[in-house]
Amino acid sequence: MKRVITYGTFDMLHYGHINLLRRAKERGDYLIVALSTDEFNWNSKSKRTYFSFDKRKQLLEAIRYVDLVIPEESWNQKVSDIKLYQVDEFVMGDDWAGQFDFLSTETNAKVVYLERTPEISTTQIKKDLNSKNMVTEHVSIVQE
Ligand code: C2G
């Protein structure tokens, strides 16, 4: 059984995340997702997520490509995760290209970067929603 692992926040789950998870699963038989906890997001990634860890975990566990969700609490757990779960391949989107190459020397896992899905991101979704709200508010004010 070929085991694959990937890491992320996966907030406001969108098709870019699904494309990544689908391709990661296609590379093996079992996909583990290490999901950033709320504390890790806030303390180490300066991210305040829309959905809590429990909600983001619930969403991921509903995806057919995902076999196990574990917490990501630190930048430094990847080597121990790979050894503990006997991972064969570490997969991330290529916005991380090169950042985790050390894993292939510190573990037996292959490191793979997959092309990011263009034009979609949680940040972009939030921006679009805010700008649409501003337009509707403006229109409603004008109509009053
Ligand atoms: N992703 C993608 N295409 C997008 C958006 C995201 O392929 N349009 C990928 C990212 O490259 C990443 C995964 O989806 O591999 C999760 O993205 P994020 O939730 O933004 O994760 P990130 O904040 O990059 O956290 O230790 C690693 C970190 O936890 C990664």
PDB file of C-alpha atoms and ligand atoms in Angstrom:
ATOM      1  CA  MET A   1       0.000   0.000   0.000  1.00  0.00           C
ATOM      2  CA  LYS A   2       1.457   3.329  -1.119  1.00  0.00           C
ATOM      3  CA  ARG A   3       0.846   6.057   1.470  1.00  0.00           C
ATOM      4  CA  VAL A   4       0.748   9.734   0.546  1.00  0.00           C
ATOM      5  CA  ILE A   5       0.635  12.752   2.883  1.00  0.00           C
ATOM      6  CA  THR A   6      -0.132  16.418   2.351  1.00  0.00           C
ATOM      7  CA  TYR A   7      -0.461  19.423   4.660  1.00  0.00           C
ATOM      8  CA  GLY A   8      -2.610  22.516   4.703  1.00  0.00           C
ATOM      9  CA  THR A   9      -5.260  24.789   6.181  1.00  0.00           C
ATOM     10  CA  PHE A  10      -8.000  23.937   3.665  1.00  0.00           C
ATOM     11  CA  ASP A  11     -10.218  26.822   4.806  1.00  0.00           C
ATOM     12  CA  MET A  12     -13.378  27.533   2.796  1.00  0.00           C
ATOM     13  CA  LEU A  13     -12.789  24.333   0.836  1.00  0.00           C
ATOM     14  CA  HIS A  14     -12.756  25.007  -2.916  1.00  0.00           C
ATOM     15  CA  TYR A  15     -12.021  23.236  -6.187  1.00  0.00           C
ATOM     16  CA  GLY A  16      -8.323  24.145  -6.002  1.00  0.00           C
ATOM     17  CA  HIS A  17      -8.065  22.092  -2.820  1.00  0.00           C
ATOM     18  CA  ILE A  18     -10.092  19.256  -4.338  1.00  0.00           C
ATOM     19  CA  ASN A  19      -7.834  19.196  -7.449  1.00  0.00           C
ATOM     20  CA  LEU A  20      -4.809  18.865  -5.172  1.00  0.00           C
ATOM     21  CA  LEU A  21      -6.346  16.138  -3.021  1.00  0.00           C
ATOM     22  CA  ARG A  22      -7.543  14.170  -6.054  1.00  0.00           C
ATOM     23  CA  ARG A  23      -4.088  14.218  -7.698  1.00  0.00           C
ATOM     24  CA  ALA A  24      -2.374  13.391  -4.408  1.00  0.00           C
ATOM     25  CA  LYS A  25      -4.622  10.338  -3.948  1.00  0.00           C
ATOM     26  CA  GLU A  26      -4.028   9.262  -7.552  1.00  0.00           C
ATOM     27  CA  ARG A  27      -0.339   8.914  -6.702  1.00  0.00           C
ATOM     28  CA  GLY A  28      -0.982   6.173  -4.139  1.00  0.00           C
ATOM     29  CA  ASP A  29      -3.561   4.111  -2.291  1.00  0.00           C
ATOM     30  CA  TYR A  30      -3.978   5.963   1.003  1.00  0.00           C
ATOM     31  CA  LEU A  31      -4.013   9.722   1.546  1.00  0.00           C
ATOM     32  CA  ILE A  32      -3.316  11.369   4.882  1.00  0.00           C
ATOM     33  CA  VAL A  33      -4.095  15.063   5.278  1.00  0.00           C
ATOM     34  CA  ALA A  34      -2.310  16.920   8.079  1.00  0.00           C
ATOM     35  CA  LEU A  35      -4.737  19.751   8.789  1.00  0.00           C
ATOM     36  CA  SER A  36      -3.450  22.959  10.364  1.00  0.00           C
ATOM     37  CA  THR A  37      -5.022  23.529  13.785  1.00  0.00           C
ATOM     38  CA  ASP A  38      -6.566  26.903  14.655  1.00  0.00           C
ATOM     39  CA  GLU A  39      -3.658  27.613  17.028  1.00  0.00           C
ATOM     40  CA  PHE A  40      -1.022  26.731  14.404  1.00  0.00           C
ATOM     41  CA  ASN A  41      -2.785  28.854  11.822  1.00  0.00           C
ATOM     42  CA  TRP A  42      -2.957  31.848  14.112  1.00  0.00           C
ATOM     43  CA  ASN A  43       0.422  31.560  15.868  1.00  0.00           C
ATOM     44  CA  SER A  44       2.578  30.354  12.966  1.00  0.00           C
ATOM     45  CA  LYS A  45       0.781  31.248   9.741  1.00  0.00           C
ATOM     46  CA  SER A  46      -0.988  34.454  10.818  1.00  0.00           C
ATOM     47  CA  LYS A  47      -4.152  32.981   9.326  1.00  0.00           C
ATOM     48  CA  ARG A  48      -7.538  33.399  10.966  1.00  0.00           C
ATOM     49  CA  THR A  49      -9.726  30.754   9.365  1.00  0.00           C
ATOM     50  CA  TYR A  50     -13.409  31.162   8.561  1.00  0.00           C
ATOM     51  CA  PHE A  51     -14.100  27.565   9.640  1.00  0.00           C
ATOM     52  CA  SER A  52     -12.776  26.019  12.862  1.00  0.00           C
ATOM     53  CA  PHE A  53     -10.476  22.999  12.828  1.00  0.00           C
ATOM     54  CA  ASP A  54     -13.393  20.663  13.616  1.00  0.00           C
ATOM     55  CA  LYS A  55     -15.475  22.003  10.715  1.00  0.00           C
ATOM     56  CA  ARG A  56     -12.508  21.913   8.306  1.00  0.00           C
ATOM     57  CA  LYS A  57     -11.785  18.334   9.443  1.00  0.00           C
ATOM     58  CA  GLN A  58     -15.416  17.321   8.943  1.00  0.00           C
ATOM     59  CA  LEU A  59     -15.344  18.707   5.390  1.00  0.00           C
ATOM     60  CA  LEU A  60     -12.102  16.931   4.508  1.00  0.00           C
ATOM     61  CA  GLU A  61     -13.292  13.600   5.927  1.00  0.00           C
ATOM     62  CA  ALA A  62     -16.288  13.791   3.572  1.00  0.00           C
ATOM     63  CA  ILE A  63     -14.003  13.832   0.521  1.00  0.00           C
ATOM     64  CA  ARG A  64     -13.648  10.452  -1.188  1.00  0.00           C
ATOM     65  CA  TYR A  65      -9.891  10.994  -1.779  1.00  0.00           C
ATOM     66  CA  VAL A  66      -9.092  11.515   1.916  1.00  0.00           C
ATOM     67  CA  ASP A  67      -8.449   8.455   4.108  1.00  0.00           C
ATOM     68  CA  LEU A  68      -7.194  10.053   7.328  1.00  0.00           C
ATOM     69  CA  VAL A  69      -7.026  13.570   8.769  1.00  0.00           C
ATOM     70  CA  ILE A  70      -4.437  14.333  11.470  1.00  0.00           C
ATOM     71  CA  PRO A  71      -3.668  17.690  13.151  1.00  0.00           C
ATOM     72  CA  GLU A  72      -0.797  19.861  11.971  1.00  0.00           C
ATOM     73  CA  GLU A  73       0.374  21.699  15.092  1.00  0.00           C
ATOM     74  CA  SER A  74       3.925  22.672  14.102  1.00  0.00           C
ATOM     75  CA  TRP A  75       6.188  23.294  11.112  1.00  0.00           C
ATOM     76  CA  ASN A  76       8.470  20.611  12.528  1.00  0.00           C
ATOM     77  CA  GLN A  77       6.323  17.495  12.595  1.00  0.00           C
ATOM     78  CA  LYS A  78       6.697  16.366   8.979  1.00  0.00           C
ATOM     79  CA  VAL A  79       9.701  14.069   9.492  1.00  0.00           C
ATOM     80  CA  SER A  80       8.092  12.313  12.466  1.00  0.00           C
ATOM     81  CA  ASP A  81       4.715  12.114  10.684  1.00  0.00           C
ATOM     82  CA  ILE A  82       6.315  10.516   7.622  1.00  0.00           C
ATOM     83  CA  LYS A  83       8.080   7.929   9.796  1.00  0.00           C
ATOM     84  CA  LEU A  84       5.113   7.279  12.102  1.00  0.00           C
ATOM     85  CA  TYR A  85       2.644   6.760   9.244  1.00  0.00           C
ATOM     86  CA  GLN A  86       5.189   5.017   6.975  1.00  0.00           C
ATOM     87  CA  VAL A  87       4.566   7.571   4.229  1.00  0.00           C
ATOM     88  CA  ASP A  88       6.001   6.892   0.758  1.00  0.00           C
ATOM     89  CA  GLU A  89       5.291  10.251  -0.815  1.00  0.00           C
ATOM     90  CA  PHE A  90       4.960  13.846   0.440  1.00  0.00           C
ATOM     91  CA  VAL A  91       2.834  16.029  -1.857  1.00  0.00           C
ATOM     92  CA  MET A  92       2.244  19.805  -1.833  1.00  0.00           C
ATOM     93  CA  GLY A  93       1.104  22.454  -4.290  1.00  0.00           C
ATOM     94  CA  ASP A  94       3.996  24.039  -6.200  1.00  0.00           C
ATOM     95  CA  ASP A  95       3.625  27.349  -4.355  1.00  0.00           C
ATOM     96  CA  TRP A  96       5.781  25.399  -1.891  1.00  0.00           C
ATOM     97  CA  ALA A  97       8.246  24.168  -4.533  1.00  0.00           C
ATOM     98  CA  GLY A  98      11.649  23.513  -2.977  1.00  0.00           C
ATOM     99  CA  GLN A  99      10.558  24.307   0.580  1.00  0.00           C
ATOM    100  CA  PHE A 100      10.339  20.683   1.687  1.00  0.00           C
ATOM    101  CA  ASP A 101      13.087  19.003  -0.371  1.00  0.00           C
ATOM    102  CA  PHE A 102      14.949  18.218   2.875  1.00  0.00           C
ATOM    103  CA  LEU A 103      12.285  15.589   3.612  1.00  0.00           C
ATOM    104  CA  SER A 104      13.684  13.348   0.852  1.00  0.00           C
ATOM    105  CA  THR A 105      17.071  13.230   2.603  1.00  0.00           C
ATOM    106  CA  GLU A 106      15.756  13.013   6.169  1.00  0.00           C
ATOM    107  CA  THR A 107      13.198  10.324   5.312  1.00  0.00           C
ATOM    108  CA  ASN A 108      12.614   7.710   2.627  1.00  0.00           C
ATOM    109  CA  ALA A 109       9.665   9.662   1.248  1.00  0.00           C
ATOM    110  CA  LYS A 110       9.610  11.103  -2.252  1.00  0.00           C
ATOM    111  CA  VAL A 111       8.800  14.833  -2.350  1.00  0.00           C
ATOM    112  CA  VAL A 112       6.377  15.922  -5.081  1.00  0.00           C
ATOM    113  CA  TYR A 113       5.049  19.411  -5.909  1.00  0.00           C
ATOM    114  CA  LEU A 114       1.876  19.538  -7.972  1.00  0.00           C
ATOM    115  CA  GLU A 115       0.775  22.516 -10.029  1.00  0.00           C
ATOM    116  CA  ARG A 116      -1.521  24.861  -8.130  1.00  0.00           C
ATOM    117  CA  THR A 117      -4.995  25.436  -9.592  1.00  0.00           C
ATOM    118  CA  PRO A 118      -4.900  28.966 -10.995  1.00  0.00           C
ATOM    119  CA  GLU A 119      -7.184  31.876 -10.009  1.00  0.00           C
ATOM    120  CA  ILE A 120      -8.773  30.347  -6.932  1.00  0.00           C
ATOM    121  CA  SER A 121      -7.729  30.866  -3.327  1.00  0.00           C
ATOM    122  CA  THR A 122      -9.453  31.381   0.001  1.00  0.00           C
ATOM    123  CA  THR A 123      -8.007  34.902   0.093  1.00  0.00           C
ATOM    124  CA  GLN A 124      -9.483  35.666  -3.345  1.00  0.00           C
ATOM    125  CA  ILE A 125     -12.909  34.343  -2.314  1.00  0.00           C
ATOM    126  CA  LYS A 126     -12.910  36.616   0.751  1.00  0.00           C
ATOM    127  CA  LYS A 127     -11.853  39.618  -1.375  1.00  0.00           C
ATOM    128  CA  ASP A 128     -14.561  38.951  -3.967  1.00  0.00           C
ATOM    129  CA  LEU A 129     -17.248  38.587  -1.314  1.00  0.00           C
ATOM    130  CA  ASN A 130     -16.179  41.814   0.378  1.00  0.00           C
ATOM    131  CA  SER A 131     -16.190  43.753  -2.905  1.00  0.00           C
ATOM    132  CA  LYS A 132     -19.636  42.350  -3.860  1.00  0.00           C
ATOM    133  CA  ASN A 133     -20.971  43.352  -0.416  1.00  0.00           C
ATOM    134  CA  MET A 134     -19.606  46.849  -0.947  1.00  0.00           C
ATOM    135  CA  VAL A 135     -21.352  47.080  -4.340  1.00  0.00           C
ATOM    136  CA  THR A 136     -24.724  45.822  -2.993  1.00  0.00           C
ATOM    137  CA  GLU A 137     -24.451  48.186  -0.003  1.00  0.00           C
ATOM    138  CA  HIS A 138     -23.666  51.062  -2.357  1.00  0.00           C
ATOM    139  CA  VAL A 139     -26.578  50.149  -4.633  1.00  0.00           C
ATOM    140  CA  SER A 140     -28.984  49.839  -1.665  1.00  0.00           C
ATOM    141  CA  ILE A 141     -27.872  53.259  -0.357  1.00  0.00           C
ATOM    142  CA  VAL A 142     -28.394  54.819  -3.801  1.00  0.00           C
ATOM    143  CA  GLN A 143     -31.829  53.200  -4.083  1.00  0.00           C
ATOM    144  CA  GLU A 144     -32.973  54.566  -0.690  1.00  0.00           C
TER     145      GLU A 144
HETATM  146  N1  C2G B   1      -3.741  24.661  -3.459  1.00  0.00           N
HETATM  147  C1  C2G B   1      -3.782  24.445  -4.845  1.00  0.00           C
HETATM  148  N2  C2G B   1      -4.428  25.307  -5.633  1.00  0.00           N
HETATM  149  C2  C2G B   1      -5.063  26.390  -5.112  1.00  0.00           C
HETATM  150  C3  C2G B   1      -5.044  26.615  -3.719  1.00  0.00           C
HETATM  151  C4  C2G B   1      -4.375  25.727  -2.898  1.00  0.00           C
HETATM  152  O1  C2G B   1      -3.205  23.453  -5.329  1.00  0.00           O
HETATM  153  N3  C2G B   1      -5.705  27.254  -5.962  1.00  0.00           N
HETATM  154  C5  C2G B   1      -3.008  23.706  -2.621  1.00  0.00           C
HETATM  155  C6  C2G B   1      -1.836  24.349  -1.891  1.00  0.00           C
HETATM  156  O2  C2G B   1      -0.692  24.421  -2.749  1.00  0.00           O
HETATM  157  C7  C2G B   1      -1.620  23.378  -0.741  1.00  0.00           C
HETATM  158  C8  C2G B   1      -3.048  22.881  -0.447  1.00  0.00           C
HETATM  159  O3  C2G B   1      -3.846  23.214  -1.603  1.00  0.00           O
HETATM  160  O4  C2G B   1      -0.813  22.272  -1.162  1.00  0.00           O
HETATM  161  C9  C2G B   1      -3.653  23.536   0.779  1.00  0.00           C
HETATM  162  O5  C2G B   1      -3.571  24.938   0.598  1.00  0.00           O
HETATM  163  P1  C2G B   1      -3.680  25.875   1.916  1.00  0.00           P
HETATM  164  O6  C2G B   1      -4.850  25.466   2.712  1.00  0.00           O
HETATM  165  O7  C2G B   1      -3.515  27.287   1.487  1.00  0.00           O
HETATM  166  O8  C2G B   1      -2.394  25.382   2.729  1.00  0.00           O
HETATM  167  P2  C2G B   1      -1.130  26.246   3.167  1.00  0.00           P
HETATM  168  O9  C2G B   1      -1.553  27.453   3.909  1.00  0.00           O
HETATM  169  O10 C2G B   1      -0.276  26.383   1.977  1.00  0.00           O
HETATM  170  O11 C2G B   1      -0.465  25.271   4.290  1.00  0.00           O
HETATM  171  O12 C2G B   1       2.968  22.817   6.389  1.00  0.00           O
HETATM  172  C10 C2G B   1       2.402  23.223   5.164  1.00  0.00           C
HETATM  173  C11 C2G B   1       1.276  24.176   5.359  1.00  0.00           C
HETATM  174  O13 C2G B   1       0.355  23.700   6.318  1.00  0.00           O
HETATM  175  C12 C2G B   1       0.598  24.433   4.028  1.00  0.00           C
END
